C-alpha cells in the first residue's frame, strides 16, 4: 500500500543542529517508530553531510528484518546542496531552506532531496515535530507555519549534567533563567539587549574558581568545564541562548541519556523541567538492536576489518585502542597527540586513529612512524560501531561526547577520556570517578583554564609534552594491569544495564510507550 493511502498516518518531522552526534540517536528511534506502527511516517530533514551516515545508521537498526513498508515510511532528505561540514556554516543554510520543505509536507505535497535528487511522495501533514533544542531558529520556522497545532518535542542528545550546568536552576549548579535575567537587567540599566545577552549568556565562561555542585556530578571548579584551548571559535553565548530558547519553546522533551549512567542527575532534570511544565521522556541509550552482542557492519571499510582481524591474531583480544575525537574536536597541541601515538608504538600497543575533524592534521613525520611501526591505522573516517564491537578492540581514547560514550559502553569497552568542552568534561568526571569505567587524561589539558587545578585532584597539568608522554605510558601500563581489569569489569556491568533498558520492563521502553500514549501512537 502506498504511503499516500494511509489517511490516518502519524507523520513526524525531525530536524537538528548540524552536528552528527545530535542526529545519530534519532536515526535509531525513527527506525523503531516506523517498525512499531505501520501508520507512522517519519521525515528527517538533515544537512547534506549527514545523509549517508543517517542511511547507514538506520540500516544498522533495520538489518534484514524491516519490511519494505517500514523502510519506505522513513524518508531522509537534505533541503539544499553544500560541500561544507562546518556546523556553523551549515546552520544558516538549513534555517534558510528548511521552511520550504516543511511547508510542502504540511501542504501534503511531494518533496525531494536537493542533494541526491530522490523524490518522496505526498503524505498526510505532520502531527508532531522533533527538533534539536539547539535548533531554536528551526523551531521558530515550524511555529510560523503550523503554530501550536503541531507539537514540538525538543531533542536533547547530550550528557544531562552539563545541560543542568548551562541551562538548569541555580540551586542545581546551573545558570538559572538567563532570558529573564536579561529582561531585568535591560529594564534596570537601559543597556542594549545584545550587550546584556552577550555578557549574561557567557556566564559559564567567566571562571573565578567557584565550586560547581551539580546533582550526580563530582564537584568541579567552574574552569574545569573548559579544559582545552580550542582550534576554533565557538559562539558560546549564542549557543547557550539557542539552547535555553529551544527548551522553553518545546511542548515536551526527549532525553537520550539513561538512568544507567546518571540517575541522580536525571531525577534533578525531571524536577527542573516540571517547573517549566515540560513532560520528559528518557529514552537512551539509542543503539542498534543487538548492539554489544552482534558484530556491526564495517560499512565498506575493508581496510579497518583487515587491520582488526590481523591485530586479533597477532596481539590477541582487547589489544587495540581506538582513538577518535568525533567530527569537530581535535587537539590544538599537535605535539600532544603525536606523543600519545609514539607511546603506543613504543609500547607495541596496536591502535586505530581517526582524524575526521576539519581542524585535524598529522605531520609527515608521525605518519611515517605509524606506517613503519605496522601497529597503527590512520583514517579520516572509520566505522566506529564496528570497531568497538570487534573482539580485537579493548580501549577507546575519546573526547567523551555522549554518543561515543554510549557506543563504547554499549560494547563493554572502557574509556580513556580527553575532554575538550561542551558536555565532555562533566561526563569524564562521572565516568572516571562515579562509575569507574574510564581514566581521564590530565596532562593533555591546554589553555588558561586547562592549566588550573582540578578540585578532585588538587592540581593541574604540568603543561609539557614530556608530562603527556609520562602519563600516557602509565595509562597504557594500567590498562594492561589490575586497574584495567577493574574498569573493564565495570564497563561490562554498564553494558548489561544498557541492554535491559529497551527490554520488556526497562526504563527506555517504558518511557517510549509513555510518549506513544501521549501522542496517540498505537505500538505493535
C-alpha atoms as one frame of an Amber mdcrd trajectory, in Angstrom:
protein
   0.000   0.000   0.000   1.355   3.441  -0.917   2.088   5.820   1.929  -0.310
   8.369   0.468  -3.147   5.882   1.031  -2.600   5.913   4.787  -5.199   8.520
   5.643  -4.708   8.179   9.407  -0.916   8.373   9.309   1.006   9.923  12.166
   3.623  11.927  10.333   6.647  13.003  12.436   9.169  15.537  11.131  12.678
  15.674  12.589  15.459  18.207  12.149  18.543  19.063  14.163  21.572  21.196
  14.801  24.274  20.444  12.233  26.289  18.030  14.368  26.258  14.278  13.721
  26.130  13.408  17.417  22.770  15.190  17.596  21.346  13.229  14.647  22.717
   9.707  15.111  20.499   8.549  18.013  17.330   9.782  16.328  18.075   7.512
  13.371  17.583   4.555  15.715  14.415   6.000  17.249  12.986   6.774  13.802
  13.612   3.219  12.645  11.881   1.877  15.746   8.910   4.193  15.293   8.149
   3.059  11.748   8.563  -0.596  12.734   6.385  -0.253  15.840   3.411   1.265
  13.994   2.532   0.712  10.343   0.778   4.088  10.205   3.817   6.127  11.297
   5.736   8.161   8.710   8.980   9.931   9.625  10.621  12.648   7.525  14.164
  13.580   8.553  15.352  16.949   7.193  19.144  16.983   7.526  22.213  18.841
   6.292  23.906  17.168   3.283  26.976  15.672   5.063  24.712  13.502   7.226
  22.700  11.759   4.525  24.962   8.741   4.009  25.647   8.433   7.724  21.947
   8.511   8.521  21.145   5.812   5.977  23.931   3.626   7.406  22.692   4.111
  10.974  19.108   3.332  10.003  20.272   0.201   8.162  22.117  -0.906  11.306
  18.787  -0.878  13.146  16.700  -2.323  10.323  19.182  -5.077   9.417  17.268
  -7.658   7.354  14.135  -7.660   9.481  12.387  -4.435   8.473   9.570  -4.616
   5.963   9.581  -2.647   2.729   6.685  -0.680   4.131   8.720   0.401   7.170
  11.690   1.347   5.008   9.510   3.453   2.692   7.951   5.301   5.630  11.304
   6.593   6.873  12.340   9.381   4.497  15.723  11.137   4.777  16.480  14.244
   2.741  18.537  17.429   2.587  16.814  20.676   1.512  19.960  22.135  -0.099
  23.339  21.219  -1.581  26.634  22.014   0.145  30.164  20.645   0.418  30.972
  22.268   3.760  30.992  20.286   7.007  31.330  23.291   9.324  28.220  23.218
  11.559  28.178  26.989  11.980  28.170  27.438   8.198  25.507  24.763   7.737
  23.046  26.104  10.321  22.175  29.297   8.384  21.721  27.193   5.244  19.306
  24.711   6.808  17.446  27.541   8.556  17.026  29.261   5.188  15.850  26.126
   3.359  14.007  24.077   5.979  10.807  26.130   5.843  10.262  25.429   2.155
  10.328  21.645   2.702   8.325  21.805   5.917   5.642  23.923   4.177   5.470
  21.363   1.374   4.875  18.421   3.719   2.290  20.486   5.630   0.515  21.130
   2.340   0.573  17.426   1.539   2.875  17.839  -1.452   5.706  15.612  -2.701
   9.236  16.616  -1.646  12.697  15.765  -2.928  16.257  15.696  -1.652  18.293
  18.565  -3.092  21.500  16.548  -2.741  20.529  13.135  -4.143  17.540  14.134
  -6.285  15.410  11.364  -4.743  11.689  12.151  -4.697   9.258  11.300  -1.915
   5.540  11.020  -2.459   2.971  13.216  -0.753   1.920  12.093   2.716  -0.563
  13.417   5.270   0.570  16.586   7.085   2.795  16.208  10.164   1.207  15.744
  13.571   4.448  16.117  15.513   7.859  17.739  15.125  11.006  16.583  16.915
  13.600  19.351  16.776  17.040  19.610  18.350  16.882  22.037  21.261  19.917
  23.875  19.836  17.994  24.460  16.596  15.692  27.110  18.036  15.622  29.054
  14.737  14.106  25.944  13.111  11.508  25.756  15.864  10.522  29.335  15.066
  10.144  28.462  11.383   7.983  25.477  12.359   5.785  27.631  14.598   5.412
  30.270  11.881   3.918  27.645   9.581   1.860  25.401  11.868   1.697  27.332
  15.143   0.688  25.279  18.196  -1.291  22.768  16.106   1.853  20.656  15.585
   3.522  19.989  18.970   7.312  20.273  19.156   9.370  17.790  21.155  12.839
  19.113  21.984  15.588  16.626  21.159  18.448  16.610  23.714  21.266  14.185
  22.997  23.942  15.262  25.483  25.125  14.459  28.987  22.475  15.720  31.390
  24.907  17.015  33.996  26.212  19.553  31.523  22.688  20.503  30.459  21.985
  21.420  34.054  25.222  23.414  34.330  24.488  25.592  31.309  20.681  25.831
  31.464  19.420  24.464  34.774  18.325  26.119  38.024  20.930  27.857  40.151
  20.137  25.543  43.071  21.417  22.669  40.905  24.605  24.492  39.864  23.119
  25.990  36.691  22.867  29.496  35.342  19.167  29.907  36.038  16.660  31.624
  33.774  19.066  33.811  31.814  16.390  35.134  29.456  14.551  36.523  32.477
  17.798  37.959  33.863  18.428  39.724  30.545  14.990  41.351  30.630  15.511
  42.516  34.195  18.998  43.876  33.501  17.882  45.771  30.395  14.946  47.275
  32.307  17.194  48.258  35.208  20.117  49.723  33.256  18.733  50.621  29.839
  21.729  48.866  28.256  21.352  47.461  24.719  19.824  43.984  24.702  22.625
  42.417  22.626  25.286  43.655  25.056  23.447  42.261  28.073  22.808  38.948
  26.290  26.466  38.570  25.327  27.520  39.110  28.928  24.895  37.066  30.757
  24.725  34.153  28.329  28.503  33.833  28.684  28.231  33.338  32.451  29.874
  29.903  32.440  32.932  31.217  30.597  33.689  33.579  33.494  35.838  31.286
  35.628  36.717  32.513  39.106  37.338  29.248  40.940  33.760  28.835  42.128
  32.889  25.278  43.109  30.025  23.980  40.959  27.807  21.323  42.557  25.532
  19.508  40.113  23.407  16.574  41.347  25.149  13.324  40.458  28.339  15.000
  39.180  31.580  15.276  41.205  32.073  18.837  42.454  34.204  20.823  39.997
  35.723  24.277  39.781  33.958  26.421  37.191  37.046  26.466  34.953  37.079
  22.653  34.722  34.263  22.811  32.157  36.769  24.317  29.662  39.891  22.124
  29.821  41.180  22.823  26.304  42.144  25.745  24.118  40.048  25.063  21.021
  41.192  25.126  17.417  38.099  27.159  16.509  35.945  29.940  17.933  32.699
  28.714  19.458  29.914  31.358  19.650  29.289  30.338  23.245  26.729  32.991
  24.210  24.707  32.322  21.061  24.717  28.560  21.666  23.550  28.987  25.268
  20.819  31.358  24.098  19.630  28.915  21.423  19.566  26.040  23.908  17.522
  27.814  26.537  15.087  29.224  23.991  14.712  25.798  22.369  13.843  24.063
  25.609  11.325  26.761  26.523   9.698  26.734  23.086   9.125  22.971  23.034
   5.986  21.300  24.319   7.864  18.294  25.735  11.387  16.878  25.809  13.239
  13.755  24.687  16.415  12.944  26.643  18.708  10.347  25.078  20.669   9.810
  28.267  19.939   6.857  30.541  19.486   6.095  34.211  22.302   3.560  33.861
  24.725   6.497  33.620  23.298   9.393  35.599  20.236   8.516  37.718  20.589
  11.330  40.258  21.144  13.900  37.542  18.143  12.768  35.528  15.899  12.954
  38.584  17.109  16.533  39.116  16.374  17.293  35.462  12.828  15.995  35.816
  12.356  18.299  38.810  13.632  21.258  36.781  11.505  20.523  33.713   8.432
  20.019  35.894   8.801  23.659  36.955   8.682  24.555  33.260   5.611  22.313
  32.748   7.522  20.094  30.323   6.845  16.362  30.048  10.125  14.425  29.783
  10.863  11.097  28.083  14.225   9.463  28.937  14.779   7.022  26.072  18.511
   6.304  25.970  20.658   4.612  25.076  19.656   4.599  21.409  21.927   1.981
  19.882  21.149  -0.582  17.162  19.175  -3.583  18.378  21.612  -6.321  19.334
  24.440  -3.812  19.736  27.150  -5.204  22.000  26.268  -8.811  21.221  26.246
  -8.754  17.414  29.151  -7.593  15.271  28.241  -4.400  13.455  28.774  -3.720
   9.759  32.194  -2.443   8.677  30.234  -0.190   6.283  32.549  -0.978   3.402
  35.840  -0.333   5.205  37.833  -3.458   4.330  40.983  -1.656   5.493  39.648
  -1.467   9.049  38.310  -5.013   9.135  41.607  -6.396   7.829  43.598  -4.408
  10.390  41.442  -5.632  13.294  41.458  -9.252  12.170  45.252  -9.111  11.865
  45.605  -7.476  15.304  43.386 -10.161  16.818  45.712 -12.870  15.533  48.993
 -11.111  16.355  48.135  -9.289  19.594  45.029 -11.011  20.943  41.620  -9.935
  22.176  41.147  -6.428  23.656  44.552  -5.333  22.348  43.558  -2.465  20.035
  42.862   1.088  21.210  40.537   3.271  19.155  41.460   6.977  19.193  38.814
   9.409  17.957  37.598  12.876  18.973  34.462  12.977  16.860  33.766  15.069
  13.801  34.537  18.515  15.265  37.123  18.463  18.069  40.875  17.953  17.694
  43.860  18.742  19.998  45.293  22.180  19.337  48.706  21.000  20.573  49.844
  18.727  17.759  52.830  17.620  19.847  50.492  16.075  22.404  48.670  13.787
  20.017  51.957  12.789  18.383  53.460  11.977  21.788  50.499   9.724  22.525
  50.916   7.881  19.234  54.653   7.474  19.791  53.907   5.983  23.210  51.594
   3.380  21.667  54.234   2.480  19.121  56.915   2.227  21.819  54.657   0.011
  23.957  53.820  -2.148  20.924  50.136  -1.441  21.504  48.083  -1.507  18.265
  45.738   1.412  17.602  43.348   2.965  15.108  43.197   6.753  14.979  40.514
   8.737  13.205  41.043  12.400  12.399  37.664  13.382  10.992  37.669  16.978
  12.217  38.262  19.716   9.652  40.733  21.140  12.173  42.797  17.944  12.327
  46.207  17.477  10.774  49.002  14.941  11.097  52.677  15.645  10.374  54.535
  13.651   7.738  56.889  12.523  10.483  54.242  10.825  12.606  52.501   9.394
   9.539  55.755   7.712   8.559  56.311   6.402  12.087  52.842   4.860  12.098
  53.452   3.252   8.725  56.858   1.872   9.728  55.554   0.502  13.030  52.884
  -1.734  11.456  50.957  -1.093  14.667  48.609   1.682  13.659  45.897   2.538
  11.174  45.043   6.160  10.496  41.971   7.324   8.613  39.732  10.348   8.054
  36.692   8.104   8.580  36.151   4.868  10.461  33.138   2.600  11.195  33.195
   3.306  14.929  30.472   0.884  15.984  32.124  -1.925  14.030  35.487  -1.239
  15.669  34.040  -1.100  19.187  32.145  -4.371  18.651  35.221  -6.224  17.331
  36.952  -8.735  19.620  40.318  -7.088  18.993  39.242  -3.739  20.465  39.880
  -3.127  24.148  40.013   0.633  24.810  38.708   3.909  23.440  40.510   7.246
  23.740  37.684   9.726  23.247  36.701  13.327  23.814  33.809  11.942  25.856
  30.922  13.068  23.679  27.678  11.353  24.630  27.387   9.217  21.500  30.933
   7.910  21.787  30.367   7.103  25.459  27.142   5.241  24.699  28.666   3.293
  21.807  31.740   2.330  23.829  29.957   1.232  26.992  27.293  -0.485  24.899
  30.078  -2.883  23.916  31.606  -3.031  27.398  34.671  -1.070  26.253  36.235
   1.150  28.967  37.333   4.661  28.040  40.324   6.964  28.257  38.850  10.460
  28.311  40.452  13.505  26.664  37.673  16.110  27.104  37.555  19.430  25.250
  34.340  21.331  26.029  30.523  21.047  25.781  29.233  18.002  27.701  32.604
  16.239  27.765  34.333  17.499  30.972  31.430  16.692  33.309  30.913  13.358
  31.575  34.599  12.485  32.001  34.356  13.239  35.733  31.302  10.996  36.127
  32.818   8.158  34.095  36.175   8.185  35.850  35.111   8.878  39.445  31.492
   7.792  39.891  31.192   4.845  37.514  34.886   3.928  37.340  34.701   2.885
  33.707  37.289   5.387  32.484  40.649   7.015  33.038  40.744  10.763  32.483
  43.891  12.231  30.941  45.047  15.327  32.814  48.377  16.299  31.248  46.781
  16.839  27.829  44.919  19.925  29.111  45.809  23.226  27.477  44.948  26.917
  27.671  44.474  29.258  30.607  41.580  27.333  32.152  43.059  23.941  31.343
  46.224  24.661  33.326  44.279  25.389  36.521  43.876  22.721  39.227  41.116
  20.130  39.311  39.125  20.113  42.538  39.127  16.325  42.862  42.914  16.122
  42.317  44.211  19.291  43.921  46.499  20.056  40.999  46.505  20.740  37.268
  48.750  19.612  34.408  52.446  20.424  34.130  51.898  21.692  30.615  54.700
  19.864  28.806  54.974  17.199  26.142  57.207  15.189  28.479  54.446  15.095
  31.099  51.948  13.949  28.461  54.339  11.176  27.491  54.802  10.018  31.079
  51.059   9.994  31.724  50.021   8.094  28.618  52.709   5.451  29.155  51.463
   4.955  32.719  47.915   4.710  31.405  48.836   2.065  28.833  50.514   0.016
  31.573  47.468   0.481  33.848  45.148  -0.700  31.104  47.165  -3.910  30.898
  47.078  -4.434  34.675  44.674  -4.717  37.611  43.169  -1.259  37.147  42.361
  -2.024  33.540  40.681  -5.268  34.559  38.538  -3.425  37.122  37.475  -0.760
  34.626  36.573  -3.427  32.088  34.531  -5.338  34.652  32.611  -2.153  35.481
  32.126  -1.331  31.786  30.642  -4.780  31.207  28.149  -4.151  34.026  27.074
  -0.930  32.315  26.757  -2.827  29.036  24.355  -5.258  30.721  22.365  -2.368
  32.174  22.159  -0.700  28.750  20.782  -3.868  27.188  17.973  -4.071  29.750
  16.684  -0.530  29.168  14.980  -1.485  25.891  13.868  -4.937  27.067  10.378
  -5.547  28.444  10.022  -3.585  31.679  13.124  -1.490  31.015  13.304   2.254
  31.622  13.617   3.267  27.959  10.844   1.051  26.598   8.508   2.271  29.360
   9.299   5.905  28.520   8.869   5.180  24.816   5.396   3.772  25.478   4.566
   6.749  27.658   5.487   9.031  24.749   3.475   6.901  22.317   0.416   7.099
  24.557   0.721  10.869  24.936   0.755  11.327  21.149  -1.764   8.575  20.302
   0.676   6.145  18.699  -0.538   2.549  18.815   2.578   0.369  19.025   2.731
  -3.117  17.550
